[in-house]
PDB file of C-alpha atoms in Angstrom:
ATOM      1  CA  MET A   1       0.001   0.000  -0.001  1.00 39.00           C
ATOM      2  CA  SER A   2       1.323   3.406  -0.963  1.00 44.00           C
ATOM      3  CA  ASN A   3       1.772   6.224   1.529  1.00 48.00           C
ATOM      4  CA  GLN A   4       0.477   8.614  -1.107  1.00 55.00           C
ATOM      5  CA  ALA A   5      -3.102   9.623  -0.425  1.00 62.00           C
ATOM      6  CA  GLY A   6      -5.957  10.004  -2.833  1.00 84.00           C
ATOM      7  CA  LYS A   7      -8.296  12.823  -1.960  1.00 91.00           C
ATOM      8  CA  GLY A   8      -9.073  13.655   1.647  1.00 92.00           C
ATOM      9  CA  VAL A   9     -12.666  13.485   2.816  1.00 91.00           C
ATOM     10  CA  ILE A  10     -14.108  14.763   6.061  1.00 90.00           C
ATOM     11  CA  PHE A  11     -16.976  12.350   6.725  1.00 89.00           C
ATOM     12  CA  ASP A  12     -19.727  12.795   9.281  1.00 85.00           C
ATOM     13  CA  THR A  13     -20.131   9.587  11.282  1.00 84.00           C
ATOM     14  CA  GLY A  14     -23.915   9.806  11.620  1.00 74.00           C
ATOM     15  CA  ARG A  15     -24.158  10.716  15.285  1.00 71.00           C
ATOM     16  CA  SER A  16     -27.713  11.957  14.740  1.00 68.00           C
ATOM     17  CA  TYR A  17     -28.637   8.530  13.361  1.00 71.00           C
ATOM     18  CA  ASP A  18     -26.890   6.560  16.127  1.00 73.00           C
ATOM     19  CA  GLU A  19     -24.762   8.329  18.725  1.00 74.00           C
ATOM     20  CA  TYR A  20     -22.384   5.413  19.189  1.00 77.00           C
ATOM     21  CA  ALA A  21     -22.285   4.026  15.634  1.00 82.00           C
ATOM     22  CA  ILE A  22     -18.791   5.455  15.429  1.00 87.00           C
ATOM     23  CA  LEU A  23     -17.600   2.800  17.876  1.00 88.00           C
ATOM     24  CA  ASP A  24     -18.916   0.097  15.518  1.00 89.00           C
ATOM     25  CA  MET A  25     -16.911   1.701  12.729  1.00 92.00           C
ATOM     26  CA  PHE A  26     -13.779   1.593  14.858  1.00 93.00           C
ATOM     27  CA  ALA A  27     -14.352  -1.984  16.026  1.00 93.00           C
ATOM     28  CA  GLN A  28     -15.029  -3.252  12.487  1.00 94.00           C
ATOM     29  CA  ASN A  29     -12.411  -1.074  10.696  1.00 96.00           C
ATOM     30  CA  ARG A  30     -15.075   0.381   8.451  1.00 95.00           C
ATOM     31  CA  LEU A  31     -16.407   3.652   7.158  1.00 95.00           C
ATOM     32  CA  ILE A  32     -20.174   3.160   7.309  1.00 92.00           C
ATOM     33  CA  GLY A  33     -23.016   5.137   5.819  1.00 88.00           C
ATOM     34  CA  TYR A  34     -26.370   4.632   7.532  1.00 83.00           C
ATOM     35  CA  GLY A  35     -29.994   5.112   6.538  1.00 80.00           C
ATOM     36  CA  SER A  36     -30.770   7.838   4.044  1.00 78.00           C
ATOM     37  CA  ALA A  37     -27.124   9.040   4.099  1.00 78.00           C
ATOM     38  CA  LYS A  38     -25.638   5.655   3.155  1.00 84.00           C
ATOM     39  CA  HIS A  39     -25.107   6.640  -0.492  1.00 86.00           C
ATOM     40  CA  TYR A  40     -22.421   9.192   0.474  1.00 86.00           C
ATOM     41  CA  VAL A  41     -19.992   6.291   0.918  1.00 90.00           C
ATOM     42  CA  ARG A  42     -20.062   5.929  -2.909  1.00 90.00           C
ATOM     43  CA  TYR A  43     -18.062   9.158  -3.262  1.00 89.00           C
ATOM     44  CA  ILE A  44     -15.104   7.741  -1.353  1.00 91.00           C
ATOM     45  CA  HIS A  45     -12.674   5.335  -3.022  1.00 93.00           C
ATOM     46  CA  SER A  46      -9.807   3.012  -2.195  1.00 95.00           C
ATOM     47  CA  GLY A  47      -6.706   5.062  -1.373  1.00 95.00           C
ATOM     48  CA  ASP A  48      -8.629   8.083  -0.097  1.00 95.00           C
ATOM     49  CA  LEU A  49      -7.965   9.411   3.392  1.00 95.00           C
ATOM     50  CA  VAL A  50     -11.078   9.710   5.495  1.00 94.00           C
ATOM     51  CA  PHE A  51     -11.319  11.941   8.536  1.00 94.00           C
ATOM     52  CA  PHE A  52     -14.068  10.792  10.905  1.00 92.00           C
ATOM     53  CA  SER A  53     -16.097  13.792  12.045  1.00 89.00           C
ATOM     54  CA  TYR A  54     -18.196  13.404  15.194  1.00 83.00           C
ATOM     55  CA  LYS A  55     -21.086  15.893  15.360  1.00 80.00           C
ATOM     56  CA  TRP A  56     -20.754  18.602  18.031  1.00 77.00           C
ATOM     57  CA  CYS A  57     -17.096  17.679  18.533  1.00 85.00           C
ATOM     58  CA  GLY A  58     -14.766  17.516  15.535  1.00 88.00           C
ATOM     59  CA  LEU A  59     -12.332  15.051  14.044  1.00 93.00           C
ATOM     60  CA  VAL A  60     -11.774  11.903  16.089  1.00 93.00           C
ATOM     61  CA  ALA A  61      -9.741   9.652  13.773  1.00 95.00           C
ATOM     62  CA  ALA A  62      -8.304   9.211  10.279  1.00 96.00           C
ATOM     63  CA  ALA A  63      -8.063   6.138   8.064  1.00 97.00           C
ATOM     64  CA  ARG A  64      -7.133   5.073   4.549  1.00 97.00           C
ATOM     65  CA  VAL A  65      -9.861   3.373   2.509  1.00 97.00           C
ATOM     66  CA  THR A  66      -8.798  -0.120   1.420  1.00 97.00           C
ATOM     67  CA  SER A  67     -11.848  -1.692  -0.239  1.00 97.00           C
ATOM     68  CA  PRO A  68     -14.573  -1.262  -2.789  1.00 96.00           C
ATOM     69  CA  LEU A  69     -18.097  -0.359  -1.720  1.00 95.00           C
ATOM     70  CA  TYR A  70     -20.055  -3.052   0.108  1.00 94.00           C
ATOM     71  CA  GLN A  71     -23.793  -3.084   0.708  1.00 91.00           C
ATOM     72  CA  ALA A  72     -24.327  -5.095   3.902  1.00 85.00           C
ATOM     73  CA  GLU A  73     -28.048  -4.489   4.137  1.00 73.00           C
ATOM     74  CA  ASP A  74     -30.603  -1.970   2.976  1.00 73.00           C
ATOM     75  CA  GLN A  75     -29.688   0.600   5.624  1.00 78.00           C
ATOM     76  CA  ILE A  76     -25.885   0.147   5.685  1.00 88.00           C
ATOM     77  CA  TRP A  77     -23.214   0.668   3.027  1.00 92.00           C
ATOM     78  CA  TYR A  78     -19.543   0.556   3.942  1.00 95.00           C
ATOM     79  CA  ARG A  79     -15.899   0.483   2.921  1.00 96.00           C
ATOM     80  CA  GLU A  80     -13.096  -1.178   4.840  1.00 98.00           C
ATOM     81  CA  VAL A  81     -10.354   1.071   6.205  1.00 98.00           C
ATOM     82  CA  THR A  82      -6.974   0.955   7.895  1.00 97.00           C
ATOM     83  CA  PHE A  83      -6.782   3.444  10.731  1.00 97.00           C
ATOM     84  CA  LEU A  84      -3.840   5.844  10.698  1.00 96.00           C
ATOM     85  CA  THR A  85      -4.609   7.366  14.090  1.00 95.00           C
ATOM     86  CA  LYS A  86      -5.478   5.775  17.386  1.00 90.00           C
ATOM     87  CA  LYS A  87      -9.057   4.495  17.595  1.00 86.00           C
ATOM     88  CA  PRO A  88     -11.083   5.591  20.605  1.00 79.00           C
ATOM     89  CA  THR A  89     -12.547   2.604  22.439  1.00 75.00           C
ATOM     90  CA  VAL A  90     -14.448   4.142  25.348  1.00 71.00           C
ATOM     91  CA  ARG A  91     -17.749   5.733  24.398  1.00 70.00           C
ATOM     92  CA  ASP A  92     -17.662   8.274  27.222  1.00 71.00           C
ATOM     93  CA  HIS A  93     -14.219   9.585  26.272  1.00 80.00           C
ATOM     94  CA  ILE A  94     -13.643  10.225  22.591  1.00 83.00           C
ATOM     95  CA  PRO A  95     -10.761  12.687  22.089  1.00 89.00           C
ATOM     96  CA  PHE A  96     -11.240  15.091  19.200  1.00 92.00           C
ATOM     97  CA  MET A  97      -9.789  18.003  17.253  1.00 93.00           C
ATOM     98  CA  PRO A  98     -12.495  20.715  17.325  1.00 92.00           C
ATOM     99  CA  GLN A  99     -14.112  21.576  13.991  1.00 87.00           C
ATOM    100  CA  ASP A 100     -13.088  25.223  14.275  1.00 88.00           C
ATOM    101  CA  LYS A 101      -9.424  24.173  14.670  1.00 91.00           C
ATOM    102  CA  VAL A 102      -9.774  22.013  11.541  1.00 89.00           C
ATOM    103  CA  ALA A 103     -11.251  24.927   9.572  1.00 86.00           C
ATOM    104  CA  THR A 104      -8.539  27.281  10.818  1.00 91.00           C
ATOM    105  CA  PHE A 105      -5.757  24.823   9.977  1.00 91.00           C
ATOM    106  CA  LEU A 106      -7.122  24.259   6.459  1.00 89.00           C
ATOM    107  CA  GLY A 107      -8.058  27.905   5.914  1.00 87.00           C
ATOM    108  CA  ILE A 108     -11.502  26.950   4.605  1.00 80.00           C
ATOM    109  CA  ARG A 109     -15.078  27.039   5.827  1.00 73.00           C
ATOM    110  CA  LEU A 110     -16.547  23.643   6.639  1.00 68.00           C
ATOM    111  CA  TYR A 111     -20.268  23.053   6.428  1.00 57.00           C
ATOM    112  CA  SER A 112     -21.027  21.071   9.563  1.00 53.00           C
ATOM    113  CA  GLY A 113     -24.591  20.286   8.515  1.00 48.00           C
ATOM    114  CA  ARG A 114     -23.484  18.133   5.598  1.00 49.00           C
ATOM    115  CA  ILE A 115     -22.642  14.441   5.774  1.00 48.00           C
ATOM    116  CA  LYS A 116     -20.323  14.733   2.776  1.00 52.00           C
ATOM    117  CA  LYS A 117     -18.285  17.754   3.733  1.00 59.00           C
ATOM    118  CA  VAL A 118     -16.944  19.625   0.748  1.00 61.00           C
ATOM    119  CA  PRO A 119     -14.631  20.798  -0.584  1.00 71.00           C
ATOM    120  CA  TYR A 120     -12.579  17.623  -0.703  1.00 85.00           C
ATOM    121  CA  LEU A 121      -8.943  17.939   0.281  1.00 89.00           C
ATOM    122  CA  ASN A 122      -6.149  17.277  -2.164  1.00 90.00           C
ATOM    123  CA  ALA A 123      -3.418  14.784  -1.219  1.00 91.00           C
ATOM    124  CA  THR A 124      -1.116  17.470   0.227  1.00 92.00           C
ATOM    125  CA  GLU A 125      -3.889  18.999   2.358  1.00 91.00           C
ATOM    126  CA  ALA A 126      -5.007  15.542   3.504  1.00 92.00           C
ATOM    127  CA  MET A 127      -1.504  14.526   4.604  1.00 94.00           C
ATOM    128  CA  GLY A 128      -1.054  17.870   6.387  1.00 94.00           C
ATOM    129  CA  LEU A 129      -4.355  17.463   8.213  1.00 94.00           C
ATOM    130  CA  LEU A 130      -3.400  13.896   9.160  1.00 96.00           C
ATOM    131  CA  ALA A 131      -0.153  15.149  10.734  1.00 96.00           C
ATOM    132  CA  GLU A 132      -2.002  17.918  12.569  1.00 95.00           C
ATOM    133  CA  LEU A 133      -4.663  15.511  13.813  1.00 96.00           C
ATOM    134  CA  GLU A 134      -2.055  13.055  15.071  1.00 94.00           C
ATOM    135  CA  HIS A 135      -0.327  15.920  16.915  1.00 90.00           C
ATOM    136  CA  TYR A 136      -3.601  17.233  18.299  1.00 87.00           C
ATOM    137  CA  LEU A 137      -4.903  13.885  19.548  1.00 88.00           C
TER     138      LEU A 137
END
């Protein structure tokens, strides 16, 4: 596997759908789209860096996508990932990099109400954000 990233994607983990679904993602090494937002997983491809965004907090982890799209059931679509940062394991203590710090670091406005946060990051921005996230966590 190459260390070179594809695009970088800040992906909302669906906290409004299921507050602790993020822990399932961590335990299963997956990026999962749930319910009506499941189709957003289609826009992410093998080699992309995904930054897991936890609503009302910020970024909690980063991973590289390693698989094609899978459709486990009607309400769940996913891709397998390899985590590049530590995975939180305790639901009552999930460290995060606040969304405003992410926006300041990148120098862009992030739209927190969107599942698929755009603009996407290029490889250089994604690798820079990964380094900053690792430092911050």
